[in-house]
Amino acid sequence: MSNLMSGARMLLECLSREGVDVIFGYPGGVTLPLYDCLHDDPIRHILVRHEENAAFAAEGYARSTGKVGVCCATSGPGATNLVTGLVDAMMDSIPIVAITGQVSSKLIGSDAFQEADTFGITRSCTKHNFLVKSLNDLPQIVHEAFFIAATGRPGPVLVDIPKDVFQGQGHYTPVSAIHLPGYKLVTEGHSGQIRRAAQMIWESRRPYVYAGGGIIAAGASEELRELVELIDCPTVCTLMGLGALSSSHPNFVSMPGMHGSYAANMGMSQADLLIALGVRFDDRVTGRLAAFAPHAKVIHVDVDPAEIGKIRNPDLPIVGDVKKVLPKLTKALVELKPGMGDVNLEHRSFWWKQVRDWQAEHPIVPAFSTTEIKPQHLMVEIDRLSAGEAIVCSDVGQHQMWAAQFIRFNHPRLWINSGGLGSMGFGLPSAIGAQFARPDKLVFAILGDGGFQMAIPELATIASYGLPVKVIVMNNGYLGMVRQWQELFYNNRMCAVQLDCFPDAELLARAYGFKGRTIDKPSELSSALEQAVREPGPYLLNVKVAPFDNVFPMVPAGGAIHEMVLSPPQPVEVLK
């Protein structure tokens, strides 16, 4: 049985059937028919203050739940403002559906007011995109968009809807099946390859698990833990994979890569087998590719066949969903263990000792001072209050790396950051999305003074909806990571990196109707953070930290990951 309704009402019916409860958006001329229907719809619309932030908030929602996040924008500038968020979601494999309005069908191509070729512009930054040309196609397209966004390797999908499609009247018939002939999903993994992988694991003397965001996307954290414990293997989790294996797990080493630990990077460099699970061999992990893991054979498991061999040719590729592949791999390992599991026990014992020695030799240790707040001290205090259980949404820069180094994550979907694209301005709106998705959770938004000022208008969104987000600004007065590179690699020639004007945090927060504070003394830090957490609503804490601290360890651009700079270079004393 079908019902007569407008295209806008059809869209909302489809969204409801997909389980959508929140849309992050900003209205405009061609989306007014949709907003007229939203007025009476149970789906909640969250009015952000900039369309880019609607996409980031939808990402925060998706990253913290695993569900598809939804954002909405009008035609022209509204749609183009979503692009950064779409690229961000594409890079980090985050499932979002973006609904954009378009000028009426008869005006497309005429340079009408607020017209842009949204379909063409977003083709390269979405997993798939649609231009709805007929009202009859709308329900099928919407459900296909959600299916594509959530399945296989997740990603963003955009649906561009002309105004006349929103306004048109038609008979809605529920969609009962999705049939996409060109969209092939390989999820199970080849059984022969899986058994061969098990053999390679037992044959290896220095195995190393390299786990990435694909573990979290697939919901495979428990399966990862079972595998790691069975083979008792040192394990690193990438920036996107933090929380895939609990930070408190004895097999967890740390994050690898440009700002990873000495133990993590040396382990990658000396392993004889890399078990790469849901990773894409990102350049921030591999460093100079020719020198990456030179002694290791590679088992690469990924749901996206395009990633297999793209950067590093694996010795054993397995195309499949890690949530389905890992239990089969564990089963094969158990079956082979009686004959093979004990062969290299002594070698593996020495391997673990070597990893522990590396950890002890060059641990990542926070810095403290009695005269100025060290950035690492700030992260240690946030970690104390979080205890591995809070959601931490980070912006991009030095604070992001320090947070990754010092804050524990005992579960997946607690660490939310812009990994691949590195989008400044991401932290605050993503925290909004995460707090709407997980109202039961303590949510920190850890921001630099640069990224914070890119997203200041979203304080209005936080205030408007009374979100208890704890906004912590690590304020060093600089674009810290850019300054670090200029200092270390550009002869300290500082250019366009000083942020010499910052609002009074207490007055700024009060202007939006909540509490805020600025601190600059180490003795104030613990109590100030505790006060922020105790506050039932939002809180803005501006923490003035040491301005010239740099993030170490650090792998210089073009360096191999074992060629780490472990501490600040010491000045050379010239004898006169």
XYZ file of C-alpha atoms in Angstrom:
576
model
C 0.000 0.000 0.000
C 1.405 3.413 -0.968
C 0.785 6.892 0.383
C 0.724 10.255 -1.377
C 3.313 12.608 0.079
C 5.837 15.268 -0.886
C 9.413 14.477 -1.737
C 10.533 16.179 1.483
C 8.166 13.979 3.519
C 9.379 10.907 1.602
C 12.960 11.759 2.499
C 12.127 11.990 6.193
C 10.212 8.709 6.020
C 13.280 7.050 4.502
C 15.562 8.563 7.148
C 13.235 7.330 9.879
C 13.323 3.802 8.432
C 17.123 3.992 8.506
C 17.004 4.732 12.231
C 18.099 8.362 11.953
C 17.300 10.326 15.098
C 19.502 13.409 14.612
C 20.404 15.572 11.614
C 23.083 18.263 11.837
C 22.419 21.058 9.405
C 21.829 24.611 8.293
C 18.772 25.651 6.233
C 18.588 27.682 3.039
C 16.309 28.576 0.190
C 16.021 25.285 -1.687
C 15.822 23.151 1.455
C 12.890 25.101 2.934
C 10.392 22.407 1.862
C 12.406 19.888 3.865
C 12.591 22.143 6.909
C 8.846 22.773 6.696
C 8.343 19.013 7.093
C 11.003 18.779 9.803
C 8.884 21.168 11.892
C 6.474 18.327 12.656
C 8.862 15.379 12.425
C 10.276 13.410 15.381
C 13.758 13.462 13.826
C 15.728 16.087 15.710
C 17.467 18.784 13.710
C 20.554 20.350 15.305
C 21.284 23.836 14.015
C 25.047 24.303 13.786
C 26.603 27.660 13.000
C 28.475 26.642 9.839
C 27.828 23.853 7.335
C 31.377 22.510 7.583
C 30.662 21.869 11.240
C 27.488 19.996 10.363
C 29.656 17.462 8.542
C 32.154 17.308 11.421
C 29.321 16.863 13.938
C 27.861 14.053 11.825
C 31.314 12.468 11.896
C 31.472 12.808 15.680
C 28.113 11.066 15.890
C 29.246 8.279 13.554
C 32.704 7.842 15.078
C 31.300 7.515 18.605
C 28.523 5.050 17.709
C 29.328 3.245 14.460
C 25.976 4.418 13.086
C 25.641 6.540 9.957
C 25.777 10.253 10.743
C 23.603 12.655 8.763
C 24.157 16.275 7.791
C 22.180 18.652 5.627
C 22.941 21.853 3.720
C 21.362 24.055 1.087
C 22.565 24.499 -2.479
C 25.631 26.450 -3.588
C 27.720 27.685 -0.661
C 25.914 25.425 1.797
C 26.892 22.349 -0.162
C 30.428 23.516 -0.918
C 30.981 24.212 2.780
C 30.419 20.498 3.433
C 33.307 19.463 1.202
C 36.059 19.560 3.859
C 33.972 17.321 6.111
C 33.292 14.914 3.253
C 37.004 14.630 2.436
C 37.711 14.134 6.126
C 35.179 11.303 6.348
C 36.528 9.794 3.145
C 40.105 9.765 4.424
C 39.142 8.236 7.777
C 36.463 5.835 6.434
C 33.570 7.350 8.403
C 29.967 6.565 7.392
C 27.976 9.762 6.870
C 25.169 10.701 4.485
C 25.041 14.327 3.369
C 21.732 15.661 2.089
C 22.129 18.765 -0.064
C 19.539 20.899 -1.754
C 19.877 21.843 -5.401
C 18.170 24.455 -7.560
C 15.094 23.259 -9.436
C 15.784 20.741 -12.193
C 14.889 23.148 -15.002
C 17.438 25.677 -13.695
C 20.395 23.293 -13.380
C 23.195 24.498 -15.620
C 21.844 28.047 -15.932
C 24.030 29.639 -13.225
C 20.942 30.172 -11.107
C 21.146 31.850 -7.717
C 23.086 29.635 -5.284
C 23.716 26.975 -7.908
C 26.867 24.883 -7.799
C 27.702 21.584 -9.443
C 27.553 19.718 -6.146
C 27.421 16.351 -7.893
C 30.595 17.101 -9.854
C 32.407 18.817 -6.999
C 31.869 15.922 -4.580
C 32.490 13.026 -6.942
C 36.108 12.644 -5.849
C 35.505 13.168 -2.125
C 32.664 10.720 -1.530
C 32.388 6.976 -1.650
C 29.432 7.585 -3.980
C 27.118 10.468 -4.776
C 23.673 10.889 -6.319
C 21.771 13.627 -8.120
C 18.068 12.840 -7.746
C 16.447 13.530 -11.094
C 13.010 12.090 -10.389
C 10.822 11.954 -7.301
C 10.153 8.291 -8.066
C 13.864 7.520 -7.587
C 14.196 9.278 -4.225
C 13.363 6.435 -1.791
C 15.587 3.920 -3.554
C 18.469 6.385 -3.725
C 18.250 7.319 -0.031
C 18.321 3.695 1.119
C 21.142 2.893 -1.295
C 23.083 5.849 0.117
C 22.863 4.475 3.655
C 23.749 0.968 2.504
C 26.829 2.173 0.631
C 27.944 4.458 3.478
C 27.778 1.703 6.106
C 28.950 -1.412 4.270
C 32.368 -2.583 3.118
C 34.844 0.185 3.805
C 32.606 2.888 5.308
C 32.589 6.374 3.879
C 30.591 9.479 3.016
C 27.744 9.450 0.490
C 26.037 12.584 -0.801
C 22.464 12.893 -2.090
C 21.782 16.104 -4.036
C 18.051 16.875 -4.276
C 16.576 19.623 -6.500
C 13.920 21.853 -4.975
C 11.196 20.600 -7.311
C 11.851 17.036 -6.111
C 11.393 18.189 -2.510
C 8.129 19.896 -3.501
C 6.742 17.227 -5.818
C 3.930 14.914 -4.767
C 4.098 11.177 -5.269
C 3.107 7.801 -3.904
C 5.622 6.455 -1.413
C 6.281 2.733 -1.496
C 8.694 1.303 1.093
C 11.924 -0.066 -0.380
C 12.199 -3.778 0.320
C 15.573 -4.604 -1.242
C 18.871 -3.042 -2.249
C 20.323 -4.327 -5.500
C 23.589 -2.755 -6.636
C 25.117 -4.934 -9.378
C 28.357 -2.939 -9.550
C 28.921 -2.875 -5.792
C 30.749 -6.052 -4.819
C 31.498 -6.791 -1.169
C 34.072 -9.392 -0.209
C 33.783 -9.960 3.520
C 34.592 -13.547 4.445
C 38.245 -13.820 3.432
C 39.760 -16.728 1.492
C 39.887 -19.804 3.727
C 43.146 -21.052 2.197
C 44.815 -17.687 2.695
C 43.597 -17.545 6.278
C 45.071 -20.974 7.033
C 48.365 -19.957 5.407
C 48.370 -16.804 7.541
C 48.041 -18.952 10.663
C 51.040 -20.988 9.545
C 53.089 -17.833 8.940
C 52.213 -16.523 12.388
C 53.354 -19.686 14.172
C 56.489 -19.849 12.002
C 57.523 -16.283 12.834
C 60.022 -15.481 15.565
C 59.321 -11.760 15.885
C 55.629 -11.215 15.042
C 54.039 -7.790 15.441
C 50.366 -6.857 15.196
C 49.760 -3.542 13.429
C 46.083 -2.627 14.009
C 44.272 0.344 12.540
C 40.973 2.150 12.277
C 39.520 -0.740 10.295
C 39.283 -2.712 13.538
C 37.107 -0.006 15.067
C 35.041 0.477 11.903
C 34.270 -3.239 11.800
C 33.526 -3.521 15.513
C 36.268 -6.150 15.779
C 37.997 -5.110 19.002
C 37.044 -8.272 20.871
C 38.231 -10.413 17.974
C 41.530 -8.502 17.956
C 41.983 -9.078 21.682
C 41.379 -12.829 21.308
C 43.931 -13.072 18.487
C 46.563 -11.034 20.326
C 46.204 -13.071 23.507
C 46.325 -16.388 21.661
C 49.609 -15.608 19.920
C 50.864 -13.364 22.774
C 52.086 -10.764 20.329
C 53.243 -7.148 20.812
C 50.570 -4.886 19.325
C 50.527 -1.305 18.129
C 47.416 0.684 17.282
C 47.583 3.560 14.817
C 46.291 7.049 15.543
C 42.948 5.988 14.061
C 43.040 2.646 15.848
C 43.627 3.786 19.444
C 41.195 1.918 21.675
C 40.956 -1.049 19.313
C 43.031 -2.847 21.933
C 42.649 -1.427 25.420
C 45.487 0.856 26.485
C 45.655 -1.165 29.700
C 46.144 -4.482 27.882
C 49.586 -5.978 28.580
C 50.190 -6.634 24.875
C 49.562 -3.026 23.854
C 52.820 -1.218 23.111
C 51.647 2.216 21.944
C 50.951 4.215 18.802
C 53.555 3.848 16.025
C 54.721 6.347 13.434
C 55.881 9.947 13.251
C 55.111 10.645 16.918
C 54.927 7.053 18.074
C 57.051 5.550 20.813
C 60.587 4.262 20.421
C 59.435 0.731 21.283
C 56.586 0.809 18.758
C 58.761 2.027 15.906
C 61.734 -0.189 16.677
C 59.378 -3.151 16.887
C 57.965 -2.349 13.449
C 61.513 -2.026 12.125
C 62.831 -5.295 13.583
C 59.790 -7.589 13.270
C 59.991 -10.574 10.948
C 56.199 -10.631 10.463
C 53.747 -7.728 10.382
C 50.128 -8.745 10.911
C 48.488 -5.676 9.401
C 44.787 -5.502 10.279
C 42.516 -2.770 8.932
C 45.365 -0.410 8.094
C 46.412 1.434 4.951
C 50.167 1.862 5.557
C 49.784 5.601 5.912
C 52.934 7.645 5.342
C 52.754 8.993 8.913
C 53.211 5.402 10.098
C 55.673 4.062 7.553
C 58.039 7.014 7.286
C 60.437 6.455 4.389
C 58.736 3.536 2.708
C 61.881 1.888 1.347
C 63.159 1.500 4.911
C 59.872 0.434 6.508
C 59.821 -2.987 8.204
C 62.706 -4.240 6.036
C 62.936 -7.669 7.696
C 59.205 -8.404 7.800
C 56.887 -10.488 5.765
C 53.461 -8.887 5.686
C 49.995 -10.327 6.176
C 47.512 -7.630 5.183
C 43.808 -8.009 6.017
C 41.494 -5.299 4.713
C 37.926 -5.097 3.445
C 38.945 -2.729 0.639
C 40.812 -4.568 -2.120
C 42.155 -1.218 -3.372
C 44.294 -0.967 -0.225
C 45.979 -4.322 -0.741
C 49.347 -3.639 -2.331
C 48.688 0.083 -2.744
C 51.623 1.081 -0.518
C 53.348 -2.119 0.605
C 53.053 -5.371 -1.314
C 51.906 -8.016 1.169
C 53.348 -11.513 1.198
C 49.877 -12.754 2.073
C 46.832 -10.626 1.186
C 43.403 -11.344 2.656
C 40.472 -9.303 1.371
C 37.693 -9.391 3.927
C 35.973 -7.833 6.916
C 38.316 -8.146 9.894
C 35.361 -8.991 12.145
C 34.729 -12.078 10.027
C 38.332 -12.910 9.159
C 39.828 -12.726 12.657
C 37.666 -15.466 14.243
C 38.564 -17.761 11.331
C 42.236 -16.892 11.739
C 42.044 -17.550 15.480
C 40.341 -20.890 14.827
C 43.070 -21.872 12.349
C 45.749 -20.851 14.844
C 44.166 -23.001 17.539
C 44.014 -25.972 15.167
C 47.683 -25.601 14.194
C 48.977 -24.788 17.668
C 49.613 -28.406 18.845
C 52.166 -28.974 16.091
C 53.512 -25.479 15.527
C 52.711 -23.248 18.497
C 55.712 -24.174 20.619
C 58.389 -24.203 17.906
C 59.500 -20.589 18.366
C 58.613 -20.030 22.019
C 62.185 -19.242 23.017
C 62.659 -16.798 20.151
C 59.360 -15.097 21.016
C 60.386 -14.810 24.638
C 63.565 -12.994 23.562
C 61.448 -10.844 21.222
C 59.163 -9.759 24.073
C 62.214 -8.997 26.211
C 63.605 -6.821 23.431
C 60.322 -4.895 23.128
C 60.218 -4.390 26.910
C 63.825 -3.238 26.879
C 62.978 -0.661 24.201
C 60.056 0.532 26.328
C 62.315 0.919 29.343
C 65.157 2.466 27.364
C 63.168 5.349 25.857
C 59.728 5.654 27.447
C 57.435 8.513 26.554
C 57.565 10.460 29.807
C 55.485 13.562 30.535
C 57.248 16.789 31.429
C 56.342 18.793 34.523
C 57.308 22.224 35.747
C 56.622 24.331 38.825
C 56.633 27.592 36.882
C 54.628 26.880 33.711
C 52.046 24.333 32.667
C 53.585 21.729 30.419
C 51.310 20.404 27.635
C 52.091 16.839 28.676
C 51.024 17.669 32.242
C 47.667 18.839 30.900
C 47.137 15.535 29.047
C 48.135 13.492 32.093
C 45.542 15.323 34.177
C 42.837 14.802 31.547
C 43.800 11.136 31.463
C 43.446 10.954 35.249
C 39.903 12.307 35.084
C 39.005 10.244 32.034
C 40.443 6.976 33.414
C 40.258 5.500 29.926
C 36.465 5.811 29.791
C 35.644 9.328 28.517
C 35.161 10.368 24.906
C 38.023 12.620 23.840
C 37.529 14.677 20.691
C 40.720 16.316 19.503
C 41.462 19.035 17.045
C 44.639 18.873 14.947
C 48.153 19.788 15.981
C 50.584 19.268 18.816
C 47.824 18.749 21.375
C 46.449 15.931 19.203
C 49.761 14.078 19.350
C 50.254 14.653 23.082
C 46.704 13.453 23.714
C 47.378 10.316 21.674
C 50.575 9.693 23.632
C 49.286 10.246 27.170
C 45.524 9.620 27.293
C 44.322 6.041 27.704
C 41.416 4.538 25.798
C 40.101 1.312 27.252
C 37.437 0.853 24.584
C 36.944 1.700 20.910
C 35.064 4.830 19.805
C 36.384 6.978 22.640
C 39.160 8.698 20.663
C 37.798 10.962 17.933
C 40.175 12.963 15.769
C 40.824 13.966 12.189
C 43.535 11.524 11.190
C 44.016 11.401 7.437
C 43.020 14.913 6.430
C 44.144 16.683 9.599
C 41.315 19.226 9.553
C 41.747 22.092 11.980
C 38.399 23.121 13.413
C 37.299 19.479 13.678
C 37.491 19.028 17.451
C 34.647 21.202 18.741
C 31.893 20.209 16.273
C 32.856 16.541 16.473
C 32.403 16.763 20.251
C 28.917 18.156 19.658
C 28.066 15.146 17.510
C 29.572 12.730 20.028
C 27.698 14.278 22.954
C 24.368 14.042 21.131
C 25.140 10.435 20.258
C 26.362 9.498 23.754
C 24.603 11.738 26.303
C 25.678 9.274 29.007
C 29.375 9.953 28.398
C 31.802 12.570 29.660
C 33.029 14.320 26.493
C 36.226 16.366 26.327
C 36.958 18.620 23.368
C 40.737 19.115 23.441
C 41.642 21.987 21.146
C 44.580 24.140 20.245
C 44.117 27.885 20.298
C 44.270 27.823 16.486
C 41.645 25.133 15.858
C 39.421 26.540 18.589
C 39.270 29.916 16.883
C 38.245 28.219 13.639
C 35.195 26.788 15.415
C 34.300 29.412 18.055
C 30.766 29.914 16.644
C 29.882 26.369 17.701
C 29.997 27.508 21.328
C 26.559 28.878 20.471
C 25.389 25.405 19.452
C 26.773 23.928 22.679
C 25.045 26.633 24.723
C 21.780 26.448 22.798
C 21.360 22.742 23.476
C 22.954 22.753 26.923
C 25.559 20.166 25.970
C 27.900 19.347 28.876
C 30.998 19.285 26.651
C 34.207 20.141 28.490
C 36.095 22.432 26.114
C 39.795 22.405 26.998
C 42.000 24.793 25.011
C 45.719 24.036 25.082
C 46.817 27.598 24.452
C 50.478 28.074 23.560
C 49.970 31.239 21.522
C 51.154 29.584 18.309
C 50.148 27.269 15.524
C 52.232 24.809 17.472
C 52.979 22.067 14.981
C 53.811 24.564 12.237
C 56.055 26.451 14.675
C 57.757 23.169 15.638
C 58.620 22.450 12.011
C 59.808 25.981 11.397
C 62.034 25.750 14.446
C 63.500 22.335 13.652
C 63.687 22.352 9.862
C 63.488 25.975 8.703
C 66.255 27.528 10.823
C 63.765 28.869 13.352
C 62.449 31.379 10.812
C 59.032 31.969 12.348
C 56.475 33.196 9.847
C 52.712 33.572 10.304
C 52.507 31.203 13.281
C 51.980 33.433 16.303
C 48.410 33.758 17.563
C 48.794 36.961 19.518
C 45.142 37.752 20.184
C 42.917 35.366 22.115
C 39.572 36.123 23.755
C 39.105 36.182 27.506
C 37.754 32.676 28.135
C 35.626 33.636 31.132
C 34.008 36.549 29.301
C 33.570 34.508 26.127
C 31.861 31.643 27.940
C 29.712 34.085 29.919
C 28.651 35.747 26.669
C 27.211 32.386 25.619
C 25.665 31.776 29.022
C 27.977 29.245 30.640
C 31.139 29.174 32.729
C 34.753 29.524 31.715
C 38.178 30.251 33.111
C 41.812 30.858 32.154
C 44.695 29.325 34.094
C 48.460 29.547 33.686
C 49.899 28.034 36.889
C 50.676 24.325 37.342
C 49.220 24.457 40.839
C 45.821 25.423 39.378
C 45.587 22.659 36.779
C 44.137 19.734 38.734
C 41.474 21.718 40.547
C 40.495 23.670 37.423
C 39.931 20.489 35.415
C 38.003 18.938 38.292
C 35.816 22.045 38.435
C 35.166 21.781 34.677
C 34.120 18.136 35.001
C 31.886 18.816 38.029
C 30.021 21.564 36.188
C 26.693 20.069 35.010
C 26.698 22.020 31.758
C 29.356 23.097 29.263
C 32.635 24.544 30.444
C 35.440 26.419 28.686
C 38.891 26.067 30.221
C 41.690 28.034 28.585
C 45.000 26.508 29.680
C 48.043 28.635 28.923
C 50.914 26.209 28.432
C 54.646 26.478 27.775
C 54.817 28.104 24.334
C 57.900 26.433 22.908
C 57.527 22.769 23.878
C 57.752 20.335 20.975
C 56.312 16.860 20.480
C 58.836 14.044 20.787
C 59.630 11.416 19.679
C 59.495 12.694 16.131
C 60.401 11.152 12.798
C 61.547 13.939 10.454
C 59.974 14.119 7.002
C 61.709 11.636 4.741
C 63.158 9.712 7.674
C 62.746 6.032 8.445
C 60.640 5.335 11.515
C 63.622 3.981 13.432
C 65.432 7.299 12.811
C 63.588 9.098 15.572
C 64.497 12.382 17.178
C 63.863 11.433 20.788
C 64.327 14.783 22.471
C 65.023 18.430 21.650
C 68.356 18.896 19.866
C 70.995 20.195 22.224
C 72.652 23.470 21.234
C 76.240 23.096 20.113
C 78.665 24.973 22.343
C 81.183 26.869 20.252
C 84.587 27.425 21.855
C 85.974 30.900 21.374
